[in-house]
mmCIF file with all atom_site columns, C-alpha atoms and ligand atoms in Angstrom:
data_model
loop_
_atom_site.group_PDB
_atom_site.id
_atom_site.type_symbol
_atom_site.label_atom_id
_atom_site.label_alt_id
_atom_site.label_comp_id
_atom_site.label_asym_id
_atom_site.label_entity_id
_atom_site.label_seq_id
_atom_site.pdbx_PDB_ins_code
_atom_site.Cartn_x
_atom_site.Cartn_y
_atom_site.Cartn_z
_atom_site.occupancy
_atom_site.B_iso_or_equiv
_atom_site.pdbx_formal_charge
_atom_site.auth_seq_id
_atom_site.auth_comp_id
_atom_site.auth_asym_id
_atom_site.auth_atom_id
_atom_site.pdbx_PDB_model_num
ATOM   1   C CA  . UNK D 1 1   ? 13.937  -2.250  -4.409  1.00 55.00 ? 9   UNK D CA  1
ATOM   2   C CA  . UNK D 1 2   ? 14.338  -6.075  -4.155  1.00 53.00 ? 10  UNK D CA  1
ATOM   3   C CA  . UNK D 1 3   ? 16.547  -8.278  -1.488  1.00 54.00 ? 11  UNK D CA  1
ATOM   4   C CA  . UNK D 1 4   ? 17.288  -11.675 -2.306  1.00 51.00 ? 12  UNK D CA  1
ATOM   5   C CA  . UNK D 1 5   ? 15.336  -13.930 0.840   1.00 49.00 ? 13  UNK D CA  1
ATOM   6   C CA  . UNK D 1 6   ? 18.090  -17.112 1.878   1.00 45.00 ? 14  UNK D CA  1
ATOM   7   C CA  . UNK D 1 7   ? 16.850  -19.900 -0.086  1.00 47.00 ? 15  UNK D CA  1
ATOM   8   C CA  . UNK D 1 8   ? 14.351  -18.806 -2.106  1.00 57.00 ? 16  UNK D CA  1
ATOM   9   C CA  . UNK D 1 9   ? 13.115  -16.238 -4.864  1.00 76.00 ? 17  UNK D CA  1
ATOM   10  C CA  . UNK D 1 10  ? 14.196  -12.951 -4.908  1.00 92.00 ? 18  UNK D CA  1
ATOM   11  C CA  . UNK D 1 11  ? 11.422  -10.463 -2.999  1.00 95.00 ? 19  UNK D CA  1
ATOM   12  C CA  . UNK D 1 12  ? 10.625  -7.408  -4.923  1.00 96.00 ? 20  UNK D CA  1
ATOM   13  C CA  . UNK D 1 13  ? 8.950   -4.178  -3.290  1.00 97.00 ? 21  UNK D CA  1
ATOM   14  C CA  . UNK D 1 14  ? 7.348   -2.128  -5.459  1.00 97.00 ? 22  UNK D CA  1
ATOM   15  C CA  . UNK D 1 15  ? 4.682   0.750   -4.983  1.00 97.00 ? 23  UNK D CA  1
ATOM   16  C CA  . UNK D 1 16  ? 0.982   -1.014  -5.585  1.00 98.00 ? 24  UNK D CA  1
ATOM   17  C CA  . UNK D 1 17  ? -1.804  1.136   -8.330  1.00 97.00 ? 25  UNK D CA  1
ATOM   18  C CA  . UNK D 1 18  ? -4.577  0.352   -9.854  1.00 96.00 ? 26  UNK D CA  1
ATOM   19  C CA  . UNK D 1 19  ? -4.623  -3.439  -11.006 1.00 96.00 ? 27  UNK D CA  1
ATOM   20  C CA  . UNK D 1 20  ? -3.496  -4.557  -7.995  1.00 98.00 ? 28  UNK D CA  1
ATOM   21  C CA  . UNK D 1 21  ? -7.001  -4.271  -6.237  1.00 97.00 ? 29  UNK D CA  1
ATOM   22  C CA  . UNK D 1 22  ? -7.649  -7.927  -6.904  1.00 97.00 ? 30  UNK D CA  1
ATOM   23  C CA  . UNK D 1 23  ? -4.506  -9.265  -5.045  1.00 98.00 ? 31  UNK D CA  1
ATOM   24  C CA  . UNK D 1 24  ? -4.985  -6.946  -1.978  1.00 98.00 ? 32  UNK D CA  1
ATOM   25  C CA  . UNK D 1 25  ? -8.182  -7.976  -1.344  1.00 97.00 ? 33  UNK D CA  1
ATOM   26  C CA  . UNK D 1 26  ? -6.955  -11.845 -1.813  1.00 97.00 ? 34  UNK D CA  1
ATOM   27  C CA  . UNK D 1 27  ? -4.250  -11.111 0.721   1.00 98.00 ? 35  UNK D CA  1
ATOM   28  C CA  . UNK D 1 28  ? -6.577  -8.926  2.923   1.00 97.00 ? 36  UNK D CA  1
ATOM   29  C CA  . UNK D 1 29  ? -9.101  -11.723 3.389   1.00 96.00 ? 37  UNK D CA  1
ATOM   30  C CA  . UNK D 1 30  ? -6.336  -14.128 4.853   1.00 96.00 ? 38  UNK D CA  1
ATOM   31  C CA  . UNK D 1 31  ? -5.050  -11.551 7.184   1.00 97.00 ? 39  UNK D CA  1
ATOM   32  C CA  . UNK D 1 32  ? -8.058  -9.868  8.766   1.00 92.00 ? 40  UNK D CA  1
ATOM   33  C CA  . UNK D 1 33  ? -11.523 -9.593  8.862   1.00 85.00 ? 41  UNK D CA  1
ATOM   34  C CA  . UNK D 1 34  ? -14.077 -7.052  7.676   1.00 86.00 ? 42  UNK D CA  1
ATOM   35  C CA  . UNK D 1 35  ? -11.442 -5.658  5.237   1.00 91.00 ? 43  UNK D CA  1
ATOM   36  C CA  . UNK D 1 36  ? -12.054 -3.408  2.124   1.00 94.00 ? 44  UNK D CA  1
ATOM   37  C CA  . UNK D 1 37  ? -13.978 -4.213  -0.864  1.00 94.00 ? 45  UNK D CA  1
ATOM   38  C CA  . UNK D 1 38  ? -12.740 -4.177  -3.574  1.00 96.00 ? 46  UNK D CA  1
ATOM   39  C CA  . UNK D 1 39  ? -14.210 -0.980  -4.176  1.00 96.00 ? 47  UNK D CA  1
ATOM   40  C CA  . UNK D 1 40  ? -12.317 0.560   -1.708  1.00 96.00 ? 48  UNK D CA  1
ATOM   41  C CA  . UNK D 1 41  ? -9.404  -0.903  -2.335  1.00 97.00 ? 49  UNK D CA  1
ATOM   42  C CA  . UNK D 1 42  ? -9.719  0.851   -5.788  1.00 97.00 ? 50  UNK D CA  1
ATOM   43  C CA  . UNK D 1 43  ? -9.629  4.294   -4.415  1.00 96.00 ? 51  UNK D CA  1
ATOM   44  C CA  . UNK D 1 44  ? -6.610  3.796   -2.368  1.00 96.00 ? 52  UNK D CA  1
ATOM   45  C CA  . UNK D 1 45  ? -4.559  2.516   -5.027  1.00 97.00 ? 53  UNK D CA  1
ATOM   46  C CA  . UNK D 1 46  ? -6.264  5.112   -7.671  1.00 97.00 ? 54  UNK D CA  1
ATOM   47  C CA  . UNK D 1 47  ? -4.912  8.106   -4.871  1.00 96.00 ? 55  UNK D CA  1
ATOM   48  C CA  . UNK D 1 48  ? -1.957  9.511   -5.422  1.00 91.00 ? 56  UNK D CA  1
ATOM   49  C CA  . UNK D 1 49  ? -2.122  11.220  -2.177  1.00 92.00 ? 57  UNK D CA  1
ATOM   50  C CA  . UNK D 1 50  ? -1.806  7.577   -0.950  1.00 96.00 ? 58  UNK D CA  1
ATOM   51  C CA  . UNK D 1 51  ? 1.508   5.451   -0.925  1.00 97.00 ? 59  UNK D CA  1
ATOM   52  C CA  . UNK D 1 52  ? 0.869   1.597   -0.893  1.00 98.00 ? 60  UNK D CA  1
ATOM   53  C CA  . UNK D 1 53  ? 3.752   -0.635  -1.594  1.00 98.00 ? 61  UNK D CA  1
ATOM   54  C CA  . UNK D 1 54  ? 3.220   -4.412  -1.619  1.00 98.00 ? 62  UNK D CA  1
ATOM   55  C CA  . UNK D 1 55  ? 6.329   -6.873  -1.415  1.00 98.00 ? 63  UNK D CA  1
ATOM   56  C CA  . UNK D 1 56  ? 6.078   -10.179 -4.172  1.00 97.00 ? 64  UNK D CA  1
ATOM   57  C CA  . UNK D 1 57  ? 8.114   -12.997 -4.759  1.00 95.00 ? 65  UNK D CA  1
ATOM   58  C CA  . UNK D 1 58  ? 6.948   -14.002 -8.773  1.00 93.00 ? 66  UNK D CA  1
ATOM   59  C CA  . UNK D 1 59  ? 3.443   -13.426 -9.044  1.00 93.00 ? 67  UNK D CA  1
ATOM   60  C CA  . UNK D 1 60  ? 2.372   -13.484 -5.649  1.00 96.00 ? 68  UNK D CA  1
ATOM   61  C CA  . UNK D 1 61  ? 1.698   -10.830 -2.969  1.00 98.00 ? 69  UNK D CA  1
ATOM   62  C CA  . UNK D 1 62  ? 3.089   -11.597 0.072   1.00 98.00 ? 70  UNK D CA  1
ATOM   63  C CA  . UNK D 1 63  ? 2.801   -8.116  1.930   1.00 98.00 ? 71  UNK D CA  1
ATOM   64  C CA  . UNK D 1 64  ? 1.236   -4.915  1.462   1.00 98.00 ? 72  UNK D CA  1
ATOM   65  C CA  . UNK D 1 65  ? 0.933   -1.512  3.580   1.00 98.00 ? 73  UNK D CA  1
ATOM   66  C CA  . UNK D 1 66  ? 0.016   1.663   3.039   1.00 98.00 ? 74  UNK D CA  1
ATOM   67  C CA  . UNK D 1 67  ? -0.058  5.233   4.568   1.00 98.00 ? 75  UNK D CA  1
ATOM   68  C CA  . UNK D 1 68  ? -0.869  8.936   3.855   1.00 96.00 ? 76  UNK D CA  1
ATOM   69  C CA  . UNK D 1 69  ? 0.318   12.271  4.017   1.00 97.00 ? 77  UNK D CA  1
ATOM   70  C CA  . UNK D 1 70  ? -1.371  14.618  5.456   1.00 97.00 ? 78  UNK D CA  1
ATOM   71  C CA  . UNK D 1 71  ? 0.668   17.806  5.824   1.00 96.00 ? 79  UNK D CA  1
ATOM   72  C CA  . UNK D 1 72  ? 3.512   16.374  7.859   1.00 97.00 ? 80  UNK D CA  1
ATOM   73  C CA  . UNK D 1 73  ? 1.920   13.806  9.716   1.00 98.00 ? 81  UNK D CA  1
ATOM   74  C CA  . UNK D 1 74  ? 2.093   10.658  7.823   1.00 98.00 ? 82  UNK D CA  1
ATOM   75  C CA  . UNK D 1 75  ? -0.522  7.849   8.599   1.00 98.00 ? 83  UNK D CA  1
ATOM   76  C CA  . UNK D 1 76  ? 0.009   4.421   8.411   1.00 98.00 ? 84  UNK D CA  1
ATOM   77  C CA  . UNK D 1 77  ? -3.326  2.711   7.479   1.00 97.00 ? 85  UNK D CA  1
ATOM   78  C CA  . UNK D 1 78  ? -2.962  -0.777  7.366   1.00 97.00 ? 86  UNK D CA  1
ATOM   79  C CA  . UNK D 1 79  ? 0.003   -3.200  7.451   1.00 98.00 ? 87  UNK D CA  1
ATOM   80  C CA  . UNK D 1 80  ? -0.784  -6.934  6.083   1.00 98.00 ? 88  UNK D CA  1
ATOM   81  C CA  . UNK D 1 81  ? 1.722   -10.041 5.619   1.00 98.00 ? 89  UNK D CA  1
ATOM   82  C CA  . UNK D 1 82  ? 0.719   -13.532 4.429   1.00 98.00 ? 90  UNK D CA  1
ATOM   83  C CA  . UNK D 1 83  ? 0.328   -15.805 7.267   1.00 97.00 ? 91  UNK D CA  1
ATOM   84  C CA  . UNK D 1 84  ? 2.802   -18.135 5.886   1.00 97.00 ? 92  UNK D CA  1
ATOM   85  C CA  . UNK D 1 85  ? 5.170   -15.358 5.604   1.00 96.00 ? 93  UNK D CA  1
ATOM   86  C CA  . UNK D 1 86  ? 5.090   -13.477 8.845   1.00 97.00 ? 94  UNK D CA  1
ATOM   87  C CA  . UNK D 1 87  ? 7.874   -13.204 11.386  1.00 97.00 ? 95  UNK D CA  1
ATOM   88  C CA  . UNK D 1 88  ? 10.274  -12.785 8.428   1.00 96.00 ? 96  UNK D CA  1
ATOM   89  C CA  . UNK D 1 89  ? 10.691  -8.896  8.836   1.00 97.00 ? 97  UNK D CA  1
ATOM   90  C CA  . UNK D 1 90  ? 7.993   -8.285  5.464   1.00 97.00 ? 98  UNK D CA  1
ATOM   91  C CA  . UNK D 1 91  ? 5.862   -5.803  8.232   1.00 98.00 ? 99  UNK D CA  1
ATOM   92  C CA  . UNK D 1 92  ? 8.770   -4.202  9.086   1.00 98.00 ? 100 UNK D CA  1
ATOM   93  C CA  . UNK D 1 93  ? 10.555  -3.691  5.933   1.00 97.00 ? 101 UNK D CA  1
ATOM   94  C CA  . UNK D 1 94  ? 7.109   -2.275  4.690   1.00 98.00 ? 102 UNK D CA  1
ATOM   95  C CA  . UNK D 1 95  ? 6.830   0.050   7.676   1.00 98.00 ? 103 UNK D CA  1
ATOM   96  C CA  . UNK D 1 96  ? 10.099  1.333   7.339   1.00 97.00 ? 104 UNK D CA  1
ATOM   97  C CA  . UNK D 1 97  ? 10.069  1.965   3.570   1.00 98.00 ? 105 UNK D CA  1
ATOM   98  C CA  . UNK D 1 98  ? 6.661   3.984   4.341   1.00 98.00 ? 106 UNK D CA  1
ATOM   99  C CA  . UNK D 1 99  ? 8.169   5.992   6.833   1.00 98.00 ? 107 UNK D CA  1
ATOM   100 C CA  . UNK D 1 100 ? 11.336  6.787   4.717   1.00 97.00 ? 108 UNK D CA  1
ATOM   101 C CA  . UNK D 1 101 ? 9.572   7.940   1.440   1.00 97.00 ? 109 UNK D CA  1
ATOM   102 C CA  . UNK D 1 102 ? 7.328   9.884   4.330   1.00 97.00 ? 110 UNK D CA  1
ATOM   103 C CA  . UNK D 1 103 ? 10.520  11.636  5.555   1.00 96.00 ? 111 UNK D CA  1
ATOM   104 C CA  . UNK D 1 104 ? 11.505  12.188  2.162   1.00 96.00 ? 112 UNK D CA  1
ATOM   105 C CA  . UNK D 1 105 ? 8.551   14.269  1.561   1.00 95.00 ? 113 UNK D CA  1
ATOM   106 C CA  . UNK D 1 106 ? 7.979   16.048  5.032   1.00 96.00 ? 114 UNK D CA  1
ATOM   107 C CA  . UNK D 1 107 ? 6.573   14.065  7.719   1.00 97.00 ? 115 UNK D CA  1
ATOM   108 C CA  . UNK D 1 108 ? 7.975   14.787  11.344  1.00 97.00 ? 116 UNK D CA  1
ATOM   109 C CA  . UNK D 1 109 ? 5.939   12.064  13.013  1.00 98.00 ? 117 UNK D CA  1
ATOM   110 C CA  . UNK D 1 110 ? 3.786   9.250   12.238  1.00 98.00 ? 118 UNK D CA  1
ATOM   111 C CA  . UNK D 1 111 ? 0.295   8.030   13.765  1.00 98.00 ? 119 UNK D CA  1
ATOM   112 C CA  . UNK D 1 112 ? -1.829  5.132   13.445  1.00 98.00 ? 120 UNK D CA  1
ATOM   113 C CA  . UNK D 1 113 ? -4.556  2.936   15.384  1.00 97.00 ? 121 UNK D CA  1
ATOM   114 C CA  . UNK D 1 114 ? -4.243  -0.339  16.684  1.00 97.00 ? 122 UNK D CA  1
ATOM   115 C CA  . UNK D 1 115 ? -6.669  -2.786  18.186  1.00 96.00 ? 123 UNK D CA  1
ATOM   116 C CA  . UNK D 1 116 ? -5.838  -3.232  21.580  1.00 97.00 ? 124 UNK D CA  1
ATOM   117 C CA  . UNK D 1 117 ? -5.964  -6.828  21.695  1.00 96.00 ? 125 UNK D CA  1
ATOM   118 C CA  . UNK D 1 118 ? -3.797  -7.284  18.360  1.00 97.00 ? 126 UNK D CA  1
ATOM   119 C CA  . UNK D 1 119 ? 0.021   -8.199  19.822  1.00 98.00 ? 127 UNK D CA  1
ATOM   120 C CA  . UNK D 1 120 ? 1.596   -8.785  16.953  1.00 98.00 ? 128 UNK D CA  1
ATOM   121 C CA  . UNK D 1 121 ? 0.867   -5.498  15.828  1.00 98.00 ? 129 UNK D CA  1
ATOM   122 C CA  . UNK D 1 122 ? 2.017   -3.718  18.671  1.00 98.00 ? 130 UNK D CA  1
ATOM   123 C CA  . UNK D 1 123 ? 4.835   -5.379  19.157  1.00 98.00 ? 131 UNK D CA  1
ATOM   124 C CA  . UNK D 1 124 ? 6.198   -4.360  15.393  1.00 98.00 ? 132 UNK D CA  1
ATOM   125 C CA  . UNK D 1 125 ? 5.470   -0.937  16.230  1.00 98.00 ? 133 UNK D CA  1
ATOM   126 C CA  . UNK D 1 126 ? 6.629   -0.147  19.207  1.00 98.00 ? 134 UNK D CA  1
ATOM   127 C CA  . UNK D 1 127 ? 9.871   -1.822  17.441  1.00 97.00 ? 135 UNK D CA  1
ATOM   128 C CA  . UNK D 1 128 ? 9.787   0.986   15.384  1.00 97.00 ? 136 UNK D CA  1
ATOM   129 C CA  . UNK D 1 129 ? 9.445   3.663   18.118  1.00 97.00 ? 137 UNK D CA  1
ATOM   130 C CA  . UNK D 1 130 ? 5.349   3.769   17.922  1.00 98.00 ? 138 UNK D CA  1
ATOM   131 C CA  . UNK D 1 131 ? 4.212   4.598   21.635  1.00 98.00 ? 139 UNK D CA  1
ATOM   132 C CA  . UNK D 1 132 ? 0.454   4.693   22.362  1.00 98.00 ? 140 UNK D CA  1
ATOM   133 C CA  . UNK D 1 133 ? -0.966  8.571   22.922  1.00 97.00 ? 141 UNK D CA  1
ATOM   134 C CA  . UNK D 1 134 ? -4.490  7.574   23.066  1.00 98.00 ? 142 UNK D CA  1
ATOM   135 C CA  . UNK D 1 135 ? -7.397  5.010   23.070  1.00 98.00 ? 143 UNK D CA  1
ATOM   136 C CA  . UNK D 1 136 ? -10.932 5.548   21.645  1.00 97.00 ? 144 UNK D CA  1
ATOM   137 C CA  . UNK D 1 137 ? -13.425 3.075   23.474  1.00 97.00 ? 145 UNK D CA  1
ATOM   138 C CA  . UNK D 1 138 ? -15.133 0.788   21.730  1.00 96.00 ? 146 UNK D CA  1
ATOM   139 C CA  . UNK D 1 139 ? -13.982 1.777   18.382  1.00 94.00 ? 147 UNK D CA  1
ATOM   140 C CA  . UNK D 1 140 ? -14.303 -2.140  16.490  1.00 92.00 ? 148 UNK D CA  1
ATOM   141 C CA  . UNK D 1 141 ? -17.298 -3.881  15.488  1.00 89.00 ? 149 UNK D CA  1
ATOM   142 C CA  . UNK D 1 142 ? -16.131 -6.187  18.150  1.00 90.00 ? 150 UNK D CA  1
ATOM   143 C CA  . UNK D 1 143 ? -16.754 -3.459  20.946  1.00 93.00 ? 151 UNK D CA  1
ATOM   144 C CA  . UNK D 1 144 ? -12.326 -3.411  21.142  1.00 94.00 ? 152 UNK D CA  1
ATOM   145 C CA  . UNK D 1 145 ? -10.262 -0.083  21.839  1.00 97.00 ? 153 UNK D CA  1
ATOM   146 C CA  . UNK D 1 146 ? -8.630  0.854   19.512  1.00 97.00 ? 154 UNK D CA  1
ATOM   147 C CA  . UNK D 1 147 ? -5.273  2.769   20.492  1.00 98.00 ? 155 UNK D CA  1
ATOM   148 C CA  . UNK D 1 148 ? -3.573  5.996   19.127  1.00 98.00 ? 156 UNK D CA  1
ATOM   149 C CA  . UNK D 1 149 ? 0.126   5.383   18.608  1.00 98.00 ? 157 UNK D CA  1
ATOM   150 C CA  . UNK D 1 150 ? 2.598   8.130   17.575  1.00 98.00 ? 158 UNK D CA  1
ATOM   151 C CA  . UNK D 1 151 ? 5.991   8.299   16.314  1.00 98.00 ? 159 UNK D CA  1
ATOM   152 C CA  . UNK D 1 152 ? 8.266   11.174  16.379  1.00 97.00 ? 160 UNK D CA  1
ATOM   153 C CA  . UNK D 1 153 ? 10.320  11.008  12.810  1.00 96.00 ? 161 UNK D CA  1
ATOM   154 C CA  . UNK D 1 154 ? 14.225  11.940  12.391  1.00 80.00 ? 162 UNK D CA  1
ATOM   155 C CA  . UNK D 1 155 ? 17.034  12.336  10.247  1.00 66.00 ? 163 UNK D CA  1
ATOM   156 C CA  . UNK D 1 156 ? 17.517  8.675   11.561  1.00 61.00 ? 164 UNK D CA  1
ATOM   157 C CA  . UNK D 1 157 ? 14.365  6.959   11.371  1.00 62.00 ? 165 UNK D CA  1
HETATM 158 C C1  . COA P 2 .   ? 1.546   -7.772  12.238  1.00 94.09 ? 219 COA P C1  1
HETATM 159 C C2  . COA P 2 .   ? 1.842   -8.034  11.413  1.00 94.09 ? 219 COA P C2  1
HETATM 160 C C3  . COA P 2 .   ? 1.648   -6.894  10.182  1.00 94.09 ? 219 COA P C3  1
HETATM 161 C C4  . COA P 2 .   ? 3.011   -8.474  11.533  1.00 94.09 ? 219 COA P C4  1
HETATM 162 O O1  . COA P 2 .   ? 4.061   -8.630  10.160  1.00 94.09 ? 219 COA P O1  1
HETATM 163 P P1  . COA P 2 .   ? 5.358   -9.526  10.455  1.00 94.09 ? 219 COA P P1  1
HETATM 164 O O2  . COA P 2 .   ? 6.023   -9.441  8.684   1.00 94.09 ? 219 COA P O2  1
HETATM 165 O O3  . COA P 2 .   ? 5.299   -10.979 11.045  1.00 94.09 ? 219 COA P O3  1
HETATM 166 O O4  . COA P 2 .   ? 6.247   -8.538  11.229  1.00 94.09 ? 219 COA P O4  1
HETATM 167 P P2  . COA P 2 .   ? 7.684   -8.588  10.819  1.00 94.09 ? 219 COA P P2  1
HETATM 168 O O5  . COA P 2 .   ? 8.064   -10.061 11.081  1.00 94.09 ? 219 COA P O5  1
HETATM 169 O O6  . COA P 2 .   ? 8.576   -7.920  10.260  1.00 94.09 ? 219 COA P O6  1
HETATM 170 O O7  . COA P 2 .   ? 8.322   -8.472  12.557  1.00 94.09 ? 219 COA P O7  1
HETATM 171 C C5  . COA P 2 .   ? 9.152   -7.532  12.989  1.00 94.09 ? 219 COA P C5  1
HETATM 172 C C6  . COA P 2 .   ? 9.387   -7.376  14.864  1.00 94.09 ? 219 COA P C6  1
HETATM 173 O O8  . COA P 2 .   ? 7.710   -6.750  15.165  1.00 94.09 ? 219 COA P O8  1
HETATM 174 C C7  . COA P 2 .   ? 7.574   -8.117  16.467  1.00 94.09 ? 219 COA P C7  1
HETATM 175 N N1  . COA P 2 .   ? 6.589   -8.973  16.153  1.00 94.09 ? 219 COA P N1  1
HETATM 176 C C8  . COA P 2 .   ? 5.625   -9.379  14.865  1.00 94.09 ? 219 COA P C8  1
HETATM 177 N N2  . COA P 2 .   ? 5.094   -10.289 15.031  1.00 94.09 ? 219 COA P N2  1
HETATM 178 C C9  . COA P 2 .   ? 5.171   -10.566 16.499  1.00 94.09 ? 219 COA P C9  1
HETATM 179 C C10 . COA P 2 .   ? 4.194   -11.298 16.601  1.00 94.09 ? 219 COA P C10 1
HETATM 180 N N3  . COA P 2 .   ? 3.562   -12.295 16.724  1.00 94.09 ? 219 COA P N3  1
HETATM 181 N N4  . COA P 2 .   ? 4.483   -11.903 18.295  1.00 94.09 ? 219 COA P N4  1
HETATM 182 C C11 . COA P 2 .   ? 5.679   -10.617 18.851  1.00 94.09 ? 219 COA P C11 1
HETATM 183 N N5  . COA P 2 .   ? 5.791   -9.845  18.442  1.00 94.09 ? 219 COA P N5  1
HETATM 184 C C12 . COA P 2 .   ? 5.786   -9.766  16.859  1.00 94.09 ? 219 COA P C12 1
HETATM 185 C C13 . COA P 2 .   ? 9.395   -8.692  16.523  1.00 94.09 ? 219 COA P C13 1
HETATM 186 O O9  . COA P 2 .   ? 9.512   -7.713  17.249  1.00 94.09 ? 219 COA P O9  1
HETATM 187 C C14 . COA P 2 .   ? 9.379   -8.888  15.122  1.00 94.09 ? 219 COA P C14 1
HETATM 188 O O10 . COA P 2 .   ? 10.778  -8.624  15.446  1.00 94.09 ? 219 COA P O10 1
HETATM 189 P P3  . COA P 2 .   ? 11.725  -10.199 15.616  1.00 94.09 ? 219 COA P P3  1
HETATM 190 O O11 . COA P 2 .   ? 11.050  -11.197 14.723  1.00 94.09 ? 219 COA P O11 1
HETATM 191 O O12 . COA P 2 .   ? 13.220  -10.100 15.388  1.00 94.09 ? 219 COA P O12 1
HETATM 192 O O13 . COA P 2 .   ? 11.260  -10.723 17.118  1.00 94.09 ? 219 COA P O13 1
HETATM 193 C C15 . COA P 2 .   ? 1.254   -9.600  10.814  1.00 94.09 ? 219 COA P C15 1
HETATM 194 O O14 . COA P 2 .   ? 1.758   -10.504 12.264  1.00 94.09 ? 219 COA P O14 1
HETATM 195 C C16 . COA P 2 .   ? -0.272  -9.232  10.184  1.00 94.09 ? 219 COA P C16 1
HETATM 196 O O15 . COA P 2 .   ? -0.184  -9.147  9.074   1.00 94.09 ? 219 COA P O15 1
HETATM 197 N N6  . COA P 2 .   ? -1.407  -9.690  11.267  1.00 94.09 ? 219 COA P N6  1
HETATM 198 C C17 . COA P 2 .   ? -2.590  -9.228  10.605  1.00 94.09 ? 219 COA P C17 1
HETATM 199 C C18 . COA P 2 .   ? -3.034  -8.037  10.113  1.00 94.09 ? 219 COA P C18 1
HETATM 200 C C19 . COA P 2 .   ? -2.905  -6.925  11.030  1.00 94.09 ? 219 COA P C19 1
HETATM 201 O O16 . COA P 2 .   ? -3.126  -7.158  12.078  1.00 94.09 ? 219 COA P O16 1
HETATM 202 N N7  . COA P 2 .   ? -2.132  -5.942  10.525  1.00 94.09 ? 219 COA P N7  1
HETATM 203 C C20 . COA P 2 .   ? -2.076  -4.523  11.530  1.00 94.09 ? 219 COA P C20 1
HETATM 204 C C21 . COA P 2 .   ? -3.053  -3.591  11.726  1.00 94.09 ? 219 COA P C21 1
HETATM 205 S S1  . COA P 2 .   ? -3.469  -3.248  10.309  1.00 94.09 ? 219 COA P S1  1
#
């Protein structure tokens, strides 16, 4: 699938796989500390049970998101958008696509964990219907709490 962004090269959304680990890790290093190493990205991209979607413009990977279906629960693992391309709808596009694909495979709900201070991610998830359902105290390396979020999925999601 692709869309034409105003005044720019075409954006292309595609499922990522083996061979994309370097681009994913490079993007992640721009987005958050303590990300996955190349081997972890390799495993993520090789696992057919995981869905990793990316948005590219030409050869450049601008955003990536990944999920994993466990029974009827879609687990959103991460969503990363290049700092220069934030607030242009890429994060919402990727999550919406992950959810649509999860629904098509039988998901009835989606869940994720997010740092309590990550206001951008919380706003994005909230705009898609995610609500906080639990908290893991001191879950992250820096001592921050993780919020567990849940979104009920239905035919209109
Ligand atoms: C969180 C993140 C993925 C958001 O991606 P994005 O592409 O900028 O988000 P979108 O443009 O799709 O935003 C969709 C909506 O989310 C909300 N939102 C996103 N970023 C926001 C911010 N910084 N402040 C307030 N609201 C925000 C808004 O409601 C926005 O809609 P609007 O622009 O029409 O107001 C991005 O900031 C990011 O990569 N952060 C670093 C990595 C990270 O923390 N990922 C999450 C945990 S893995």
